[in-house]
PDB file of C-alpha atoms and ligand atoms in Angstrom:
ATOM      1  CA  MET A   1     138.372 108.943  85.682  1.00  0.00           C
ATOM      2  CA  PHE A   2     141.469 107.016  86.743  1.00  0.00           C
ATOM      3  CA  SER A   3     142.479 106.495  90.343  1.00  0.00           C
ATOM      4  CA  ILE A   4     144.902 104.481  92.460  1.00  0.00           C
ATOM      5  CA  ASP A   5     143.704 102.315  95.339  1.00  0.00           C
ATOM      6  CA  LEU A   6     145.233 103.258  98.700  1.00  0.00           C
ATOM      7  CA  ALA A   7     143.021 100.689 100.455  1.00  0.00           C
ATOM      8  CA  ASP A   8     139.865  98.735  99.646  1.00  0.00           C
ATOM      9  CA  ASP A   9     137.803 101.781 100.581  1.00  0.00           C
ATOM     10  CA  ALA A  10     140.163 104.620  99.593  1.00  0.00           C
ATOM     11  CA  GLN A  11     141.373 106.045  96.284  1.00  0.00           C
ATOM     12  CA  LEU A  12     143.854 108.685  95.143  1.00  0.00           C
ATOM     13  CA  PHE A  13     143.011 110.710  92.029  1.00  0.00           C
ATOM     14  CA  PRO A  14     144.011 113.962  90.248  1.00  0.00           C
ATOM     15  CA  LEU A  15     141.965 116.795  91.760  1.00  0.00           C
ATOM     16  CA  GLU A  16     140.767 119.148  89.031  1.00  0.00           C
ATOM     17  CA  ALA A  17     138.608 122.268  88.698  1.00  0.00           C
ATOM     18  CA  ARG A  18     135.597 120.128  87.749  1.00  0.00           C
ATOM     19  CA  HIS A  19     135.682 118.677  91.292  1.00  0.00           C
ATOM     20  CA  ALA A  20     135.081 122.142  92.784  1.00  0.00           C
ATOM     21  CA  GLU A  21     131.721 121.361  94.428  1.00  0.00           C
ATOM     22  CA  GLU A  22     133.051 118.184  96.027  1.00  0.00           C
ATOM     23  CA  PHE A  23     136.201 120.054  97.073  1.00  0.00           C
ATOM     24  CA  PHE A  24     134.252 122.939  98.602  1.00  0.00           C
ATOM     25  CA  ALA A  25     131.942 120.593 100.547  1.00  0.00           C
ATOM     26  CA  HIS A  26     135.056 118.874 101.906  1.00  0.00           C
ATOM     27  CA  ILE A  27     136.607 122.229 102.887  1.00  0.00           C
ATOM     28  CA  GLU A  28     133.421 123.188 104.716  1.00  0.00           C
ATOM     29  CA  ARG A  29     133.553 119.950 106.733  1.00  0.00           C
ATOM     30  CA  GLY A  30     137.266 120.287 107.505  1.00  0.00           C
ATOM     31  CA  ARG A  31     137.712 124.063 107.503  1.00  0.00           C
ATOM     32  CA  GLU A  32     138.857 124.458 111.110  1.00  0.00           C
ATOM     33  CA  PHE A  33     140.955 121.290 111.340  1.00  0.00           C
ATOM     34  CA  ILE A  34     142.729 121.760 108.014  1.00  0.00           C
ATOM     35  CA  GLY A  35     142.984 125.532 108.389  1.00  0.00           C
ATOM     36  CA  GLN A  36     145.021 125.266 111.585  1.00  0.00           C
ATOM     37  CA  TYR A  37     148.135 124.807 109.459  1.00  0.00           C
ATOM     38  CA  VAL A  38     147.116 125.082 105.800  1.00  0.00           C
ATOM     39  CA  GLY A  39     146.177 128.280 103.988  1.00  0.00           C
ATOM     40  CA  PHE A  40     143.753 127.201 101.269  1.00  0.00           C
ATOM     41  CA  PRO A  41     140.579 126.867 103.411  1.00  0.00           C
ATOM     42  CA  ASP A  42     140.875 130.534 104.363  1.00  0.00           C
ATOM     43  CA  ARG A  43     141.445 131.414 100.694  1.00  0.00           C
ATOM     44  CA  SER A  44     138.342 129.389  99.682  1.00  0.00           C
ATOM     45  CA  PRO A  45     135.463 131.083 101.513  1.00  0.00           C
ATOM     46  CA  ASP A  46     132.943 130.126  98.802  1.00  0.00           C
ATOM     47  CA  LEU A  47     132.487 127.779  95.859  1.00  0.00           C
ATOM     48  CA  ASP A  48     133.777 130.242  93.256  1.00  0.00           C
ATOM     49  CA  ALA A  49     136.981 130.800  95.201  1.00  0.00           C
ATOM     50  CA  ALA A  50     137.462 127.044  95.625  1.00  0.00           C
ATOM     51  CA  ARG A  51     136.945 126.519  91.890  1.00  0.00           C
ATOM     52  CA  ALA A  52     139.380 129.324  91.033  1.00  0.00           C
ATOM     53  CA  PHE A  53     141.925 127.801  93.400  1.00  0.00           C
ATOM     54  CA  LEU A  54     141.728 124.396  91.679  1.00  0.00           C
ATOM     55  CA  ALA A  55     141.758 126.028  88.237  1.00  0.00           C
ATOM     56  CA  LYS A  56     144.949 127.898  89.121  1.00  0.00           C
ATOM     57  CA  TYR A  57     146.627 124.610  90.022  1.00  0.00           C
ATOM     58  CA  ALA A  58     145.313 122.970  86.840  1.00  0.00           C
ATOM     59  CA  VAL A  59     147.237 125.578  84.849  1.00  0.00           C
ATOM     60  CA  LYS A  60     150.372 124.860  86.858  1.00  0.00           C
ATOM     61  CA  ALA A  61     149.914 121.097  86.404  1.00  0.00           C
ATOM     62  CA  GLY A  62     149.630 121.673  82.656  1.00  0.00           C
ATOM     63  CA  GLU A  63     153.042 123.324  82.814  1.00  0.00           C
ATOM     64  CA  ASP A  64     154.467 120.280  84.665  1.00  0.00           C
ATOM     65  CA  GLY A  65     154.549 122.300  87.861  1.00  0.00           C
ATOM     66  CA  PRO A  66     152.667 122.043  91.183  1.00  0.00           C
ATOM     67  CA  ARG A  67     149.547 119.824  91.249  1.00  0.00           C
ATOM     68  CA  PHE A  68     146.858 118.451  93.546  1.00  0.00           C
ATOM     69  CA  PHE A  69     145.508 114.942  94.207  1.00  0.00           C
ATOM     70  CA  GLY A  70     142.368 114.078  96.154  1.00  0.00           C
ATOM     71  CA  ILE A  71     141.752 111.160  98.517  1.00  0.00           C
ATOM     72  CA  ARG A  72     138.289 109.638  98.634  1.00  0.00           C
ATOM     73  CA  LEU A  73     137.199 107.390 101.489  1.00  0.00           C
ATOM     74  CA  ASP A  74     134.028 105.393 100.787  1.00  0.00           C
ATOM     75  CA  GLY A  75     133.435 107.705  97.830  1.00  0.00           C
ATOM     76  CA  THR A  76     133.731 110.961  99.818  1.00  0.00           C
ATOM     77  CA  LEU A  77     136.590 113.418  99.374  1.00  0.00           C
ATOM     78  CA  VAL A  78     138.332 113.518 102.777  1.00  0.00           C
ATOM     79  CA  GLY A  79     141.689 115.079 101.932  1.00  0.00           C
ATOM     80  CA  GLY A  80     144.587 115.034  99.575  1.00  0.00           C
ATOM     81  CA  VAL A  81     148.252 115.369  98.819  1.00  0.00           C
ATOM     82  CA  LEU A  82     150.015 117.787  96.541  1.00  0.00           C
ATOM     83  CA  PHE A  83     153.253 118.873  95.003  1.00  0.00           C
ATOM     84  CA  PRO A  84     153.413 122.529  96.116  1.00  0.00           C
ATOM     85  CA  ALA A  85     156.687 122.672  94.192  1.00  0.00           C
ATOM     86  CA  PHE A  86     157.676 120.482  91.251  1.00  0.00           C
ATOM     87  CA  ASP A  87     160.886 121.275  89.356  1.00  0.00           C
ATOM     88  CA  ALA A  88     161.619 118.354  87.046  1.00  0.00           C
ATOM     89  CA  ASP A  89     164.629 120.066  85.422  1.00  0.00           C
ATOM     90  CA  GLY A  90     166.255 120.742  88.782  1.00  0.00           C
ATOM     91  CA  GLY A  91     165.229 117.365  90.242  1.00  0.00           C
ATOM     92  CA  ASN A  92     163.586 118.921  93.306  1.00  0.00           C
ATOM     93  CA  CYS A  93     160.017 118.778  94.531  1.00  0.00           C
ATOM     94  CA  GLU A  94     158.016 119.231  97.707  1.00  0.00           C
ATOM     95  CA  ILE A  95     155.054 117.205  98.941  1.00  0.00           C
ATOM     96  CA  GLY A  96     152.251 118.452 101.187  1.00  0.00           C
ATOM     97  CA  CYS A  97     149.050 116.991 102.594  1.00  0.00           C
ATOM     98  CA  TRP A  98     145.784 117.571 104.416  1.00  0.00           C
ATOM     99  CA  LEU A  99     142.800 115.586 105.738  1.00  0.00           C
ATOM    100  CA  GLU A 100     139.442 116.364 107.250  1.00  0.00           C
ATOM    101  CA  PRO A 101     138.938 114.587 110.602  1.00  0.00           C
ATOM    102  CA  ALA A 102     136.966 111.698 109.055  1.00  0.00           C
ATOM    103  CA  GLY A 103     140.039 110.691 107.030  1.00  0.00           C
ATOM    104  CA  ALA A 104     142.632 110.971 109.786  1.00  0.00           C
ATOM    105  CA  GLY A 105     144.295 108.158 111.695  1.00  0.00           C
ATOM    106  CA  ARG A 106     144.104 105.562 108.899  1.00  0.00           C
ATOM    107  CA  GLY A 107     147.474 105.973 107.180  1.00  0.00           C
ATOM    108  CA  LEU A 108     145.852 107.410 104.043  1.00  0.00           C
ATOM    109  CA  VAL A 109     148.221 110.366 103.693  1.00  0.00           C
ATOM    110  CA  THR A 110     151.294 108.244 104.341  1.00  0.00           C
ATOM    111  CA  LYS A 111     150.208 105.813 101.611  1.00  0.00           C
ATOM    112  CA  ALA A 112     149.309 108.630  99.218  1.00  0.00           C
ATOM    113  CA  CYS A 113     152.707 110.252  99.778  1.00  0.00           C
ATOM    114  CA  GLN A 114     154.401 106.947  99.002  1.00  0.00           C
ATOM    115  CA  VAL A 115     152.602 106.944  95.650  1.00  0.00           C
ATOM    116  CA  LEU A 116     153.734 110.523  94.952  1.00  0.00           C
ATOM    117  CA  ILE A 117     157.327 109.785  95.939  1.00  0.00           C
ATOM    118  CA  ASP A 118     157.368 106.677  93.710  1.00  0.00           C
ATOM    119  CA  TYR A 119     156.123 108.863  90.867  1.00  0.00           C
ATOM    120  CA  ALA A 120     158.538 111.724  91.563  1.00  0.00           C
ATOM    121  CA  ILE A 121     161.666 109.631  92.033  1.00  0.00           C
ATOM    122  CA  GLY A 122     160.859 106.451  90.119  1.00  0.00           C
ATOM    123  CA  GLU A 123     159.092 107.902  87.113  1.00  0.00           C
ATOM    124  CA  ARG A 124     160.248 111.526  86.903  1.00  0.00           C
ATOM    125  CA  GLY A 125     163.818 111.136  88.087  1.00  0.00           C
ATOM    126  CA  MET A 126     163.583 113.590  90.986  1.00  0.00           C
ATOM    127  CA  HIS A 127     166.640 113.669  93.228  1.00  0.00           C
ATOM    128  CA  ARG A 128     165.160 115.345  96.283  1.00  0.00           C
ATOM    129  CA  VAL A 129     161.709 115.434  97.880  1.00  0.00           C
ATOM    130  CA  GLU A 130     161.056 118.042 100.577  1.00  0.00           C
ATOM    131  CA  TRP A 131     158.504 118.251 103.369  1.00  0.00           C
ATOM    132  CA  HIS A 132     157.685 121.517 105.147  1.00  0.00           C
ATOM    133  CA  ALA A 133     155.646 121.600 108.352  1.00  0.00           C
ATOM    134  CA  ALA A 134     155.121 124.020 111.210  1.00  0.00           C
ATOM    135  CA  THR A 135     157.189 123.071 114.251  1.00  0.00           C
ATOM    136  CA  GLY A 136     153.994 122.531 116.232  1.00  0.00           C
ATOM    137  CA  ASN A 137     152.374 120.272 113.644  1.00  0.00           C
ATOM    138  CA  LYS A 138     153.268 116.970 115.272  1.00  0.00           C
ATOM    139  CA  LYS A 139     150.974 114.867 113.047  1.00  0.00           C
ATOM    140  CA  SER A 140     152.557 116.232 109.889  1.00  0.00           C
ATOM    141  CA  LEU A 141     156.085 115.796 111.245  1.00  0.00           C
ATOM    142  CA  ALA A 142     155.170 112.198 112.109  1.00  0.00           C
ATOM    143  CA  VAL A 143     154.230 111.594 108.471  1.00  0.00           C
ATOM    144  CA  ALA A 144     157.638 112.878 107.325  1.00  0.00           C
ATOM    145  CA  GLU A 145     159.350 110.571 109.791  1.00  0.00           C
ATOM    146  CA  ARG A 146     157.168 107.620 108.768  1.00  0.00           C
ATOM    147  CA  LEU A 147     158.193 108.231 105.154  1.00  0.00           C
ATOM    148  CA  GLY A 148     161.855 107.906 106.142  1.00  0.00           C
ATOM    149  CA  MET A 149     162.673 111.570 105.675  1.00  0.00           C
ATOM    150  CA  THR A 150     165.525 113.363 107.460  1.00  0.00           C
ATOM    151  CA  ARG A 151     164.983 116.540 109.455  1.00  0.00           C
ATOM    152  CA  GLU A 152     167.277 119.220 108.064  1.00  0.00           C
ATOM    153  CA  GLY A 153     166.465 122.294 110.085  1.00  0.00           C
ATOM    154  CA  VAL A 154     164.065 125.100 110.811  1.00  0.00           C
ATOM    155  CA  MET A 155     163.150 128.145 108.772  1.00  0.00           C
ATOM    156  CA  ARG A 156     162.483 130.706 111.495  1.00  0.00           C
ATOM    157  CA  GLN A 157     159.230 132.684 111.365  1.00  0.00           C
ATOM    158  CA  ASN A 158     158.999 132.216 107.571  1.00  0.00           C
ATOM    159  CA  TYR A 159     155.276 131.407 107.308  1.00  0.00           C
ATOM    160  CA  LEU A 160     152.640 134.025 108.092  1.00  0.00           C
ATOM    161  CA  HIS A 161     149.431 132.184 108.904  1.00  0.00           C
ATOM    162  CA  ARG A 162     146.362 133.757 110.481  1.00  0.00           C
ATOM    163  CA  GLY A 163     148.439 136.713 111.600  1.00  0.00           C
ATOM    164  CA  VAL A 164     151.144 134.635 113.296  1.00  0.00           C
ATOM    165  CA  ARG A 165     154.647 134.030 111.946  1.00  0.00           C
ATOM    166  CA  GLN A 166     155.332 130.297 112.298  1.00  0.00           C
ATOM    167  CA  ASP A 167     158.616 128.380 112.274  1.00  0.00           C
ATOM    168  CA  THR A 168     158.766 125.693 109.587  1.00  0.00           C
ATOM    169  CA  GLU A 169     160.698 122.431 109.827  1.00  0.00           C
ATOM    170  CA  VAL A 170     162.284 121.219 106.592  1.00  0.00           C
ATOM    171  CA  TRP A 171     162.624 117.476 106.060  1.00  0.00           C
ATOM    172  CA  SER A 172     163.837 115.713 102.927  1.00  0.00           C
ATOM    173  CA  LEU A 173     164.295 112.394 101.220  1.00  0.00           C
ATOM    174  CA  LEU A 174     166.948 111.743  98.554  1.00  0.00           C
ATOM    175  CA  ALA A 175     166.474 109.357  95.658  1.00  0.00           C
ATOM    176  CA  HIS A 176     169.036 106.785  96.827  1.00  0.00           C
ATOM    177  CA  GLU A 177     167.473 106.738 100.315  1.00  0.00           C
ATOM    178  CA  TRP A 178     164.054 105.981  98.858  1.00  0.00           C
ATOM    179  CA  SER A 179     165.451 103.237  96.607  1.00  0.00           C
ATOM    180  CA  ALA A 180     167.257 101.646  99.563  1.00  0.00           C
ATOM    181  CA  ALA A 181     164.128 101.790 101.725  1.00  0.00           C
ATOM    182  CA  ARG A 182     162.019 100.337  98.918  1.00  0.00           C
ATOM    183  CA  SER A 183     164.343  97.374  98.328  1.00  0.00           C
ATOM    184  CA  ALA A 184     164.863  96.678 102.069  1.00  0.00           C
TER     185      ALA A 184
HETATM  186  C1  LIG B 201     148.913 116.180 108.787  1.00  0.00           C
HETATM  187  C2  LIG B 201     147.755 115.188 108.681  1.00  0.00           C
HETATM  188  C3  LIG B 201     147.394 114.985 107.212  1.00  0.00           C
HETATM  189  C4  LIG B 201     148.198 113.853 109.302  1.00  0.00           C
HETATM  190  O1  LIG B 201     147.086 112.981 109.307  1.00  0.00           O
HETATM  191  P1  LIG B 201     147.277 111.475 109.833  1.00  0.00           P
HETATM  192  O2  LIG B 201     145.973 110.824 109.792  1.00  0.00           O
HETATM  193  O3  LIG B 201     148.026 111.501 111.123  1.00  0.00           O
HETATM  194  O4  LIG B 201     148.266 110.861 108.735  1.00  0.00           O
HETATM  195  P2  LIG B 201     148.130 109.462 107.974  1.00  0.00           P
HETATM  196  O5  LIG B 201     146.982 109.490 107.037  1.00  0.00           O
HETATM  197  O6  LIG B 201     149.446 109.177 107.400  1.00  0.00           O
HETATM  198  O7  LIG B 201     147.775 108.457 109.144  1.00  0.00           O
HETATM  199  C5  LIG B 201     148.699 108.213 110.195  1.00  0.00           C
HETATM  200  C6  LIG B 201     147.909 107.800 111.397  1.00  0.00           C
HETATM  201  O8  LIG B 201     147.126 106.637 111.069  1.00  0.00           O
HETATM  202  C7  LIG B 201     147.609 105.522 111.811  1.00  0.00           C
HETATM  203  N1  LIG B 201     147.592 104.377 110.885  1.00  0.00           N
HETATM  204  C8  LIG B 201     146.619 103.439 110.865  1.00  0.00           C
HETATM  205  N2  LIG B 201     146.864 102.567 109.885  1.00  0.00           N
HETATM  206  C9  LIG B 201     148.026 102.959 109.279  1.00  0.00           C
HETATM  207  C10 LIG B 201     148.780 102.449 108.198  1.00  0.00           C
HETATM  208  N3  LIG B 201     148.416 101.353 107.534  1.00  0.00           N
HETATM  209  N4  LIG B 201     149.912 103.107 107.814  1.00  0.00           N
HETATM  210  C11 LIG B 201     150.312 104.214 108.478  1.00  0.00           C
HETATM  211  N5  LIG B 201     149.621 104.750 109.523  1.00  0.00           N
HETATM  212  C12 LIG B 201     148.480 104.122 109.914  1.00  0.00           C
HETATM  213  C13 LIG B 201     148.976 105.915 112.316  1.00  0.00           C
HETATM  214  O9  LIG B 201     149.308 105.248 113.509  1.00  0.00           O
HETATM  215  C14 LIG B 201     148.769 107.402 112.563  1.00  0.00           C
HETATM  216  O10 LIG B 201     147.999 107.641 113.700  1.00  0.00           O
HETATM  217  P3  LIG B 201     148.667 108.232 115.052  1.00  0.00           P
HETATM  218  O11 LIG B 201     149.231 109.570 114.716  1.00  0.00           O
HETATM  219  O12 LIG B 201     147.527 108.315 115.991  1.00  0.00           O
HETATM  220  O13 LIG B 201     149.726 107.252 115.427  1.00  0.00           O
HETATM  221  C15 LIG B 201     146.496 115.712 109.459  1.00  0.00           C
HETATM  222  O14 LIG B 201     146.815 115.837 110.821  1.00  0.00           O
HETATM  223  C16 LIG B 201     145.976 117.050 108.933  1.00  0.00           C
HETATM  224  O15 LIG B 201     145.383 117.128 107.871  1.00  0.00           O
HETATM  225  N6  LIG B 201     146.187 118.146 109.687  1.00  0.00           N
HETATM  226  C17 LIG B 201     145.667 119.451 109.289  1.00  0.00           C
HETATM  227  C18 LIG B 201     146.288 119.946 107.982  1.00  0.00           C
HETATM  228  C19 LIG B 201     147.786 119.842 108.035  1.00  0.00           C
HETATM  229  O16 LIG B 201     148.400 120.082 109.050  1.00  0.00           O
HETATM  230  N7  LIG B 201     148.409 119.479 106.878  1.00  0.00           N
HETATM  231  C20 LIG B 201     149.851 119.355 106.793  1.00  0.00           C
HETATM  232  C21 LIG B 201     150.502 120.662 106.651  1.00  0.00           C
HETATM  233  S1  LIG B 201     152.291 120.491 106.674  1.00  0.00           S
END
């Protein structure tokens, strides 16, 4: 299995259906924290559902579409980053993230997103990377800002989560902005 070091004790790796048990154990630990803003814990009530969820994304990854990556801290899956949208022909993609509490506050998601942006822009020639987060999700919005993204606006009441329609902020980073930040 290949992985990329985010720190001495943390690695980023492609999250696949064969990791379902590890993934489900992680969801169980982080269900409430992650589920505040992210839908997949609610859609993964048991191991079979978690496996089916990862398998669905494996199919999409095989089509060069959306894909998931896990983050392990001291060998334990504590979160991940993903491309919820990945359109290589159009040059647009979106990045998302989540952590269970044990992984938070260490910069792991920011570093993992930097790896994904390097891949998307540097290797795959993407022009635009988007970030979507609920207006109340201050920690997620702080990641977008830390990555050098620009706030573009708000999609009003576009995301139905746990029975509530949430507003979503859209942030983005363009290829030339990332290159300039990288060489600065
Ligand atoms: C969004 C979420 C992933 C952010 O987690 P996070 O730990 O704040 O993000 P990072 O891993 O980038 O870490 C940044 C934090 O580590 C700190 N940090 C420590 N070392 C750092 C380093 N080397 N580099 C960057 N930040 C570092 C930062 O100061 C920051 O902490 P602060 O907010 O107290 O200032 C997390 O809150 C979460 O999973 N929430 C629930 C699910 C969710 O909302 N997902 C996103 C949906 S849009």
